[in-house]
Amino acid sequence: MPEIISVAEARREETVGREVIVRGWVRTRRDSKAGLSFIEINDGSCFGNVQVIAESSLPNYESEIKRLSPGSCVSVAGLVKSSPGKGQATEIQAAEILVYGFADAEKYPLQKKGHSFEFLRTIAHLRPRTNTFGAVARVRNRACHSIHQFFQEQGFLYVHTPIITASDCEGAGAMFQVTALDQSGKEESEKGVKSVKSGGNDLSKDFFGRPAFLTVSGQLEAETFACALGKTYTFGPTFRAENSNTPRHLAEFWMVEPEAAFFDLWDDMELAEGLLKRLFGDVLQYCPEDIQFFNQRIDKTVVETLEHIVASEFLRVSYTDAIEILRKSGRRFEFPTRWGNDLQAEHERFLTETHFRQPVILYDYPREIKPFYMRLNDDGRTVRAMDVLVPKVGEIIGGSQREERLDLLERQMKEQGLDPQSYWWYLDLRRFGTVPHSGFGLGLERAIQFITGMANIRDVIPFPRTPGNAEF
Ligand code: ATP
Ligand code: MN
């Protein structure tokens, strides 16, 4: 029996001479006058296709093989030979082609190439079959693999923080409420669970007996583990109901959040820089075909930028210095550059694209514009926050050293209108064996956007959730 191998393996020179089976989806079929067909097959194992040569002597040549069109699914058994053609080392001389499923060329939405990304979003169930989305999926997979490797190699513990939470984490963004109350007003919900009319909004009768939400960040819960187990990270989906229709915001996105005891802000920066460099370096090393594709077809600077970043030191610039640079730049910005204002995307991009032309870590932000849990500096006006900014994407990481002093933390909560009592468990971490600690959040999709050069964040997640969009 021939061995079943991937297209990636079938494309390698070393495979020549082997009898194999390859299974996948037809990308193109071309018939030659000499009475044979060339069929390109892709199975997602790599960017490239393998070319299959089908002779007209095959028993199902007229009845099936000549009906194969893009999207059809086949299994091909045959001999791997070296290919005389350009751009491929091998081809498969088919001994047998089994058709699992045809794809009606009249109706198959991907029959033609060159659809816009906007159109492909309307067929999110089929877009993984395109070159671009296959490449994004492989790069995303590699990045996730490297994230785990990076932390595991340094002894960080992977913690699963909850997705449903009752704490309005840090006001990082509007939250989605979770309820089991029947919103239609019926007495019984469809699953048969006794539910209560939500008309009166009696949340004490709701599933958790209190308001509950989808998490916007796993940080506060991760801190509980860091304050017991040292170096930890959480990596999961987060949700923000902010109505921001931008190319960098999703309502559901994945966040990597390390949280480590005994880390100060400088340790935190070093960790962030190390993580990004590792991700970029690994993707260059392990996804070269995909990255070449992005470099040729999506953004001509991708490879150069990634290589440059892996080799360079990230700058560290205080917020105050950054404001000075912006003010002296002579640029007219839409939003004013005043000390105390949050930096907008235009400012971030000016700093990293125009002024420094490399990634920059800004730190020590005014405390008024940052969440309550960031550690107050001795100047009393700034906190130990840091944001990593990269060209094109802007903020890719946001982090801080956390306030470990109980009295200052409580004061900061009250100033921001939060009730310390509802954070009693978080404050306990400062009551019992408090420890200096730090962490950050890396938006996975922003990282993938940066790596691939894809302009819209909706095209680097399999099923984007944005205002008005959740069909697939
Ligand atoms: P921004 O100012 O860009 O909205 P933020 O300050 O709200 O970001 P944080 O709360 O610090 O971001 O979240 C940490 C990281 O999560 C960000 O650096 C970014 O990479 C990512 N991120 C934040 N909001 C979104 C979103 N809506 N969609 C995708 N990624 C996001
Ligand atoms: Mn935001």
Coordinates of C-alpha atoms and ligand atoms in Angstrom, one line a residue:
M1 CA 0.0 0.0 0.0
P2 CA 1.3 3.4 -0.9
E3 CA 1.8 5.7 2.1
I4 CA -0.5 8.7 2.7
I5 CA 1.6 11.8 2.8
S6 CA 1.0 15.6 2.8
V7 CA 1.4 17.9 -0.1
A8 CA 4.3 19.5 1.7
E9 CA 6.0 16.2 1.8
A10 CA 5.1 15.3 -1.8
R11 CA 6.7 18.6 -2.9
R12 CA 10.1 17.7 -1.5
E13 CA 12.9 16.4 -3.7
E14 CA 13.6 13.5 -1.3
T15 CA 10.2 12.1 -2.0
V16 CA 11.0 11.3 -5.6
G17 CA 10.6 7.6 -6.4
R18 CA 8.0 6.9 -3.7
E19 CA 4.5 5.5 -4.4
V20 CA 2.2 7.7 -2.3
I21 CA -1.3 8.9 -1.7
V22 CA -2.0 12.6 -1.5
R23 CA -5.5 14.0 -0.6
G24 CA -6.7 17.5 -1.0
W25 CA -8.7 20.1 -2.9
V26 CA -8.2 20.9 -6.6
R27 CA -6.9 24.4 -7.2
T28 CA -6.7 24.2 -11.0
R29 CA -7.0 21.7 -13.8
R30 CA -5.4 22.2 -17.2
D31 CA -5.9 19.7 -20.1
S32 CA -3.2 19.4 -22.7
K33 CA -3.6 18.5 -26.3
A34 CA -1.6 15.4 -25.8
G35 CA -4.6 14.0 -23.9
L36 CA -3.5 14.4 -20.3
S37 CA -4.5 16.7 -17.5
F38 CA -2.4 18.7 -15.0
I39 CA -4.2 19.1 -11.7
E40 CA -2.9 21.3 -8.9
I41 CA -3.8 20.0 -5.5
N42 CA -3.5 21.8 -2.1
D43 CA -4.2 20.3 1.3
G44 CA -3.2 23.2 3.5
S45 CA 0.0 21.6 4.7
C46 CA 2.0 24.3 2.9
F47 CA 1.5 27.3 0.7
G48 CA 2.4 25.5 -2.6
N49 CA 0.4 22.9 -4.5
V50 CA 1.5 19.6 -5.9
Q51 CA 1.0 19.0 -9.6
V52 CA -0.7 15.7 -10.5
I53 CA -0.3 14.3 -14.0
A54 CA -3.5 12.4 -15.1
E55 CA -3.2 10.4 -18.3
S56 CA -6.3 9.8 -20.4
S57 CA -5.8 6.1 -19.9
L58 CA -7.1 6.3 -16.3
P59 CA -10.4 4.5 -16.2
N60 CA -12.4 7.5 -14.9
Y61 CA -10.6 10.1 -17.0
E62 CA -13.5 11.1 -19.2
S63 CA -16.2 10.4 -16.6
E64 CA -14.7 12.2 -13.6
I65 CA -11.2 13.6 -14.0
K66 CA -12.2 15.9 -16.8
R67 CA -15.0 17.2 -14.6
L68 CA -12.7 18.3 -11.8
S69 CA -12.8 22.0 -11.1
P70 CA -11.5 24.2 -8.3
G71 CA -12.8 23.2 -4.9
S72 CA -13.3 19.5 -5.8
C73 CA -11.9 17.0 -3.3
V74 CA -9.7 14.1 -4.4
S75 CA -7.4 11.4 -3.4
V76 CA -4.5 10.7 -5.7
A77 CA -2.3 7.6 -5.7
G78 CA 0.8 7.6 -7.8
L79 CA 4.5 7.8 -8.2
V80 CA 6.4 11.0 -7.2
K81 CA 8.8 12.1 -10.0
S82 CA 11.0 15.0 -10.3
S83 CA 9.3 17.7 -12.3
P84 CA 10.6 19.4 -15.4
G85 CA 8.3 22.3 -14.7
K86 CA 9.5 25.6 -13.1
G87 CA 8.7 26.4 -9.5
Q88 CA 8.2 22.9 -8.3
A89 CA 10.7 20.1 -7.5
T90 CA 8.3 17.2 -7.9
E91 CA 5.0 16.0 -9.5
I92 CA 2.8 13.0 -9.1
Q93 CA 2.2 10.6 -11.9
A94 CA -1.4 9.5 -11.0
A95 CA -2.1 5.7 -11.0
E96 CA -5.5 6.3 -9.5
I97 CA -7.7 9.3 -8.7
L98 CA -10.6 9.0 -6.4
V99 CA -13.1 11.8 -6.3
Y100 CA -14.7 12.5 -2.9
G101 CA -16.7 15.5 -4.0
F102 CA -17.1 17.7 -7.1
A103 CA -17.6 21.5 -6.7
D104 CA -20.1 22.8 -9.3
A105 CA -18.0 25.4 -11.3
E106 CA -21.2 27.4 -12.0
K107 CA -21.9 27.8 -8.3
Y108 CA -18.6 27.6 -6.4
P109 CA -17.8 31.1 -5.1
L110 CA -14.0 30.6 -5.4
Q111 CA -14.1 29.3 -9.0
K112 CA -12.4 32.5 -10.0
K113 CA -9.3 34.0 -8.3
G114 CA -8.7 37.5 -7.2
H115 CA -11.7 38.2 -4.9
S116 CA -11.5 41.2 -2.6
F117 CA -11.0 40.6 1.1
E118 CA -14.3 42.4 1.7
F119 CA -16.1 39.8 -0.5
L120 CA -14.2 36.9 1.1
R121 CA -15.5 38.0 4.5
T122 CA -19.0 37.2 3.3
I123 CA -17.9 33.7 2.6
A124 CA -15.8 33.2 5.8
H125 CA -16.6 29.4 5.6
L126 CA -14.8 29.1 2.3
R127 CA -12.0 31.6 2.5
P128 CA -9.6 29.2 4.3
R129 CA -9.3 27.6 0.8
T130 CA -7.6 30.7 -0.6
N131 CA -3.9 31.3 -0.7
T132 CA -4.1 34.3 1.6
F133 CA -6.2 32.7 4.3
G134 CA -4.3 29.5 4.2
A135 CA -1.1 31.4 4.8
V136 CA -2.7 33.5 7.6
A137 CA -3.9 30.3 9.3
R138 CA -0.5 28.7 9.2
V139 CA 1.3 31.9 10.5
R140 CA -1.3 32.2 13.2
N141 CA -0.8 28.6 14.2
R142 CA 3.0 29.0 14.3
A143 CA 2.7 32.2 16.4
C144 CA 0.6 30.4 19.0
H145 CA 2.9 27.5 19.1
S146 CA 5.9 29.9 19.6
I147 CA 4.0 31.8 22.3
H148 CA 3.6 28.6 24.4
Q149 CA 7.2 27.5 23.7
F150 CA 8.6 30.9 24.7
F151 CA 6.8 30.9 28.0
Q152 CA 7.2 27.3 28.8
E153 CA 10.9 27.4 28.1
Q154 CA 11.3 30.1 30.7
G155 CA 9.2 28.3 33.3
F156 CA 5.9 30.3 33.0
L157 CA 2.9 28.4 34.0
Y158 CA -0.1 28.4 31.7
V159 CA -3.2 29.4 33.6
H160 CA -6.8 29.3 32.3
T161 CA -8.6 32.4 33.6
P162 CA -12.4 32.5 33.3
I163 CA -14.2 33.7 30.3
I164 CA -17.3 34.5 32.3
T165 CA -16.5 37.0 35.0
A166 CA -18.4 39.1 37.5
S167 CA -15.6 41.7 37.9
D168 CA -15.9 44.6 35.6
C169 CA -12.1 44.3 34.9
E170 CA -10.5 47.6 35.0
G171 CA -13.0 49.3 32.6
A172 CA -10.8 48.2 29.7
G173 CA -13.8 48.5 27.4
A174 CA -17.5 48.0 27.2
M175 CA -18.5 44.5 28.3
F176 CA -20.9 41.9 26.9
Q177 CA -23.4 40.9 29.5
V178 CA -24.0 37.2 30.0
T179 CA -27.5 36.1 31.0
A180 CA -29.6 33.0 31.2
L181 CA -32.7 35.1 31.5
D182 CA -35.1 34.6 28.6
Q183 CA -34.9 37.8 26.6
S184 CA -38.0 37.0 24.6
G185 CA -40.1 37.2 27.8
K186 CA -41.3 33.6 27.7
E187 CA -41.5 31.7 30.9
E188 CA -39.4 28.7 29.8
S189 CA -36.2 29.0 27.8
E190 CA -35.7 26.7 24.9
K191 CA -33.3 24.4 26.7
G192 CA -36.0 23.8 29.3
V193 CA -34.1 25.7 32.0
K194 CA -36.5 27.5 34.1
S195 CA -35.9 31.1 33.4
V196 CA -37.3 34.3 34.6
K197 CA -38.6 37.2 32.6
S198 CA -35.9 39.8 32.2
G199 CA -38.4 42.6 31.9
G200 CA -37.8 43.6 35.5
N201 CA -34.1 42.9 35.2
D202 CA -34.0 41.1 38.5
L203 CA -30.5 39.9 38.2
S204 CA -30.5 38.2 41.5
K205 CA -32.7 35.6 39.8
D206 CA -30.3 35.3 36.9
F207 CA -28.0 32.3 36.6
F208 CA -25.2 33.6 38.7
G209 CA -27.4 35.7 41.0
R210 CA -25.6 38.8 40.0
P211 CA -24.5 40.6 36.8
A212 CA -22.0 38.6 34.8
F213 CA -20.0 39.4 31.7
L214 CA -17.6 38.1 29.1
T215 CA -14.1 38.9 30.2
V216 CA -12.2 41.8 28.7
S217 CA -8.9 40.6 30.1
G218 CA -7.7 37.7 32.3
Q219 CA -5.2 39.9 34.1
L220 CA -6.9 40.2 37.5
E221 CA -7.4 36.5 37.8
A222 CA -3.9 35.8 36.4
E223 CA -2.5 38.0 39.2
T224 CA -3.9 35.6 41.8
F225 CA -1.8 32.8 40.3
A226 CA 1.3 34.9 39.9
C227 CA 1.0 35.8 43.6
A228 CA 1.3 32.1 44.4
L229 CA 3.1 30.4 41.6
G230 CA 5.5 33.1 40.3
K231 CA 5.6 33.2 36.6
T232 CA 2.3 32.6 34.8
Y233 CA 0.5 33.4 31.6
T234 CA -3.0 33.2 30.3
F235 CA -3.9 33.0 26.6
G236 CA -7.5 33.0 25.6
P237 CA -10.3 34.9 24.0
T238 CA -11.4 38.3 25.3
F239 CA -14.4 40.3 24.4
R240 CA -15.1 44.0 24.1
A241 CA -18.4 45.5 23.2
E242 CA -16.8 48.7 22.1
N243 CA -18.4 50.0 18.9
S244 CA -15.2 50.7 17.2
N245 CA -15.3 50.0 13.5
T246 CA -11.6 50.2 12.9
P247 CA -9.1 48.0 11.1
R248 CA -7.5 47.2 14.4
H249 CA -10.4 46.3 16.7
L250 CA -12.5 43.2 17.1
A251 CA -15.3 42.4 19.5
E252 CA -13.7 39.0 20.1
F253 CA -10.0 38.7 20.0
W254 CA -7.2 36.6 21.6
M255 CA -4.9 37.9 24.2
V256 CA -1.6 36.6 25.6
E257 CA -1.2 37.9 29.2
P258 CA 1.9 37.0 31.2
E259 CA 1.9 38.0 34.8
A260 CA 4.9 37.5 36.9
A261 CA 5.8 38.0 40.6
F262 CA 9.1 39.8 41.3
F263 CA 9.1 41.4 37.9
D264 CA 9.4 45.2 37.8
L265 CA 8.6 47.3 34.8
W266 CA 12.0 46.8 33.2
D267 CA 11.7 43.1 33.5
D268 CA 8.3 43.4 31.9
M269 CA 9.6 45.3 29.0
E270 CA 12.4 42.8 28.4
L271 CA 9.8 40.0 28.5
A272 CA 7.6 41.8 25.9
E273 CA 10.6 42.6 23.6
G274 CA 11.8 39.0 23.9
L275 CA 8.3 37.6 23.1
L276 CA 7.8 39.7 20.0
K277 CA 11.3 38.9 18.7
R278 CA 10.8 35.2 19.2
L279 CA 7.5 35.3 17.4
F280 CA 8.8 37.2 14.4
G281 CA 12.0 35.2 14.2
D282 CA 10.1 31.9 14.4
V283 CA 7.6 32.8 11.7
L284 CA 10.4 33.9 9.4
Q285 CA 12.2 30.6 10.1
Y286 CA 9.2 28.2 10.0
C287 CA 6.8 29.8 7.6
P288 CA 9.1 31.0 4.8
E289 CA 6.8 30.3 1.9
D290 CA 3.9 32.0 3.6
I291 CA 5.9 35.1 4.6
Q292 CA 7.3 35.3 1.0
F293 CA 3.8 35.4 -0.2
F294 CA 2.8 38.2 2.1
N295 CA 5.9 40.1 1.1
Q296 CA 5.2 39.7 -2.6
R297 CA 1.4 40.2 -2.6
I298 CA 0.3 42.0 0.6
D299 CA 3.1 44.3 1.9
K300 CA 6.5 44.6 0.3
T301 CA 8.2 45.6 3.5
V302 CA 7.1 42.6 5.7
V303 CA 10.3 40.5 5.5
E304 CA 12.6 43.5 5.8
T305 CA 10.7 44.9 8.8
L306 CA 10.5 41.6 10.6
E307 CA 14.2 40.9 10.1
H308 CA 15.1 44.4 11.2
I309 CA 13.1 44.1 14.4
V310 CA 14.5 40.8 15.4
A311 CA 18.0 42.3 15.1
S312 CA 17.3 45.7 16.8
E313 CA 16.9 46.9 20.3
F314 CA 13.5 48.3 21.1
L315 CA 13.7 51.9 22.3
R316 CA 12.4 52.9 25.7
V317 CA 11.0 56.4 25.9
S318 CA 9.0 58.0 28.6
Y319 CA 5.5 59.2 27.9
T320 CA 6.7 62.7 28.9
D321 CA 9.5 62.6 26.4
A322 CA 7.2 61.3 23.7
I323 CA 4.8 64.2 24.2
E324 CA 7.8 66.6 23.8
I325 CA 8.8 64.9 20.6
L326 CA 5.2 65.1 19.3
R327 CA 4.9 68.8 20.2
K328 CA 8.2 69.7 18.6
S329 CA 7.5 67.7 15.5
G330 CA 5.7 70.5 13.8
R331 CA 3.0 68.1 12.7
R332 CA -0.6 69.0 12.9
F333 CA -2.4 66.2 14.6
E334 CA -6.2 65.8 14.7
F335 CA -6.1 65.2 18.5
P336 CA -4.1 67.6 20.6
T337 CA -0.7 66.5 22.1
R338 CA -1.0 67.8 25.6
W339 CA 0.6 66.2 28.6
G340 CA -2.1 64.2 30.3
N341 CA -4.0 63.2 27.1
D342 CA -4.0 59.6 25.9
L343 CA -2.0 59.0 22.8
Q344 CA -4.1 58.4 19.7
A345 CA -3.2 56.0 16.8
E346 CA -1.9 59.0 14.8
H347 CA 0.5 59.9 17.5
E348 CA 1.7 56.3 18.0
R349 CA 2.2 55.9 14.3
F350 CA 4.1 59.1 14.0
L351 CA 6.5 58.0 16.7
T352 CA 7.2 54.6 15.5
E353 CA 6.9 55.1 11.7
T354 CA 8.2 58.6 11.1
H355 CA 10.3 59.6 14.1
F356 CA 12.0 56.5 15.4
R357 CA 11.3 54.1 12.5
Q358 CA 11.4 51.1 14.9
P359 CA 9.5 49.7 17.7
V360 CA 9.3 51.9 20.8
I361 CA 8.3 51.1 24.4
L362 CA 6.6 54.1 26.0
Y363 CA 6.5 54.1 29.8
D364 CA 5.4 56.2 32.8
Y365 CA 2.0 57.4 31.7
P366 CA -0.1 60.0 33.5
R367 CA -2.1 58.1 36.1
E368 CA -5.4 59.7 35.1
I369 CA -5.5 57.9 31.8
K370 CA -4.5 54.5 33.1
P371 CA -6.4 51.8 35.1
F372 CA -6.3 51.7 38.8
Y373 CA -4.0 48.7 39.2
M374 CA -0.9 50.4 37.8
R375 CA 1.8 51.2 40.3
L376 CA 2.1 54.9 41.2
N377 CA 5.5 56.5 40.7
D378 CA 7.2 58.6 43.3
D379 CA 6.3 61.8 41.3
G380 CA 2.7 61.1 42.2
R381 CA 1.5 61.9 38.7
T382 CA 2.6 59.0 36.6
V383 CA 2.2 55.2 36.8
R384 CA 4.5 52.3 35.8
A385 CA 2.7 51.6 32.6
M386 CA 4.3 50.6 29.3
D387 CA 3.0 50.3 25.8
V388 CA 4.9 48.7 22.9
L389 CA 4.3 50.5 19.7
V390 CA 5.2 49.1 16.3
P391 CA 4.9 50.7 12.8
K392 CA 1.6 50.3 11.0
V393 CA -0.2 48.7 13.9
G394 CA 0.5 51.1 16.7
E395 CA -0.1 49.7 20.1
I396 CA 0.5 46.0 20.1
I397 CA 1.2 45.4 23.8
G398 CA -0.1 47.2 26.9
G399 CA 1.3 46.4 30.3
S400 CA 2.4 47.7 33.7
Q401 CA 3.9 47.0 37.0
R402 CA 1.0 46.5 39.3
E403 CA 0.3 48.5 42.5
E404 CA 1.3 46.1 45.3
R405 CA 0.6 48.6 48.1
L406 CA -2.8 48.2 49.6
D407 CA -3.5 51.7 50.7
L408 CA -2.4 53.2 47.4
L409 CA -4.4 50.7 45.5
E410 CA -7.6 51.4 47.5
R411 CA -7.1 55.1 47.0
Q412 CA -6.7 54.7 43.3
M413 CA -9.8 52.6 43.1
K414 CA -11.9 55.2 44.9
E415 CA -10.6 57.9 42.7
Q416 CA -11.7 56.0 39.7
G417 CA -15.1 55.5 41.2
L418 CA -14.7 51.8 41.9
D419 CA -15.9 50.1 45.0
P420 CA -12.9 48.4 46.8
Q421 CA -15.4 46.0 48.4
S422 CA -16.3 44.4 45.1
Y423 CA -12.6 43.7 44.5
W424 CA -12.0 42.2 48.0
W425 CA -10.3 39.2 46.6
Y426 CA -8.0 41.3 44.5
L427 CA -7.1 43.4 47.5
D428 CA -6.4 40.2 49.5
L429 CA -3.4 39.7 47.3
R430 CA -2.0 42.9 48.8
R431 CA -3.2 42.1 52.3
F432 CA -1.4 38.7 52.5
G433 CA 2.2 38.5 51.4
T434 CA 2.1 41.3 48.8
V435 CA 4.7 41.2 46.1
P436 CA 6.0 43.5 43.3
H437 CA 4.7 42.0 40.1
S438 CA 4.1 43.0 36.5
G439 CA 2.4 41.8 33.3
F440 CA 1.1 42.8 29.9
G441 CA -1.4 41.9 27.2
L442 CA -0.4 41.2 23.7
G443 CA -3.3 41.2 21.2
L444 CA -2.7 38.1 19.1
E445 CA -4.5 39.5 16.0
R446 CA -2.5 42.7 16.2
A447 CA 0.7 40.6 16.2
I448 CA -0.5 38.6 13.2
Q449 CA -1.5 41.8 11.4
F450 CA 2.0 43.1 11.9
I451 CA 3.7 39.9 10.8
T452 CA 1.6 39.4 7.6
G453 CA 1.0 43.0 6.7
M454 CA -2.7 42.4 6.4
A455 CA -4.4 45.7 6.6
N456 CA -7.6 44.7 8.3
I457 CA -7.7 42.8 11.6
R458 CA -10.9 41.0 10.3
D459 CA -8.7 39.1 7.9
V460 CA -6.3 37.6 10.5
I461 CA -8.9 35.8 12.6
P462 CA -10.9 32.9 11.3
F463 CA -14.3 34.3 12.2
P464 CA -14.3 38.0 12.9
R465 CA -16.8 39.4 15.3
T466 CA -17.4 43.1 14.8
P467 CA -20.5 45.3 15.3
G468 CA -23.2 43.7 13.2
N469 CA -21.2 40.7 12.1
A470 CA -21.4 37.2 13.7
E471 CA -22.9 35.0 11.0
F472 CA -20.2 32.4 10.7
Ligands
ATP1 P1 -6.5 50.4 21.8 O1 -6.1 51.7 22.5 O2 -5.8 50.1 20.6 O3 -8.0 50.2 21.8 P2 -6.3 49.2 24.5 O4 -5.6 50.3 25.2 O5 -7.8 49.2 24.6 O6 -5.9 49.3 22.9 P3 -5.4 47.1 26.2 O7 -6.7 47.2 27.0 O8 -4.1 47.5 26.8 O9 -5.7 47.8 24.8 O10 -5.3 45.6 25.6 C1 -4.0 44.9 25.4 C2 -3.8 44.6 24.0 O11 -4.9 44.0 23.4 C3 -3.6 45.8 23.1 O12 -2.3 46.2 23.1 C4 -4.0 45.3 21.7 O13 -2.9 44.6 21.2 C5 -5.1 44.3 22.0 N1 -6.4 44.9 21.8 C6 -7.1 45.7 22.6 N2 -8.3 46.0 22.1 C7 -8.5 45.2 21.0 C8 -9.5 44.9 20.1 N3 -10.7 45.5 20.2 N4 -9.3 44.1 19.1 C9 -8.1 43.5 18.9 N5 -7.1 43.6 19.8 C10 -7.2 44.5 20.8
MN2 MN -9.3 50.0 23.4

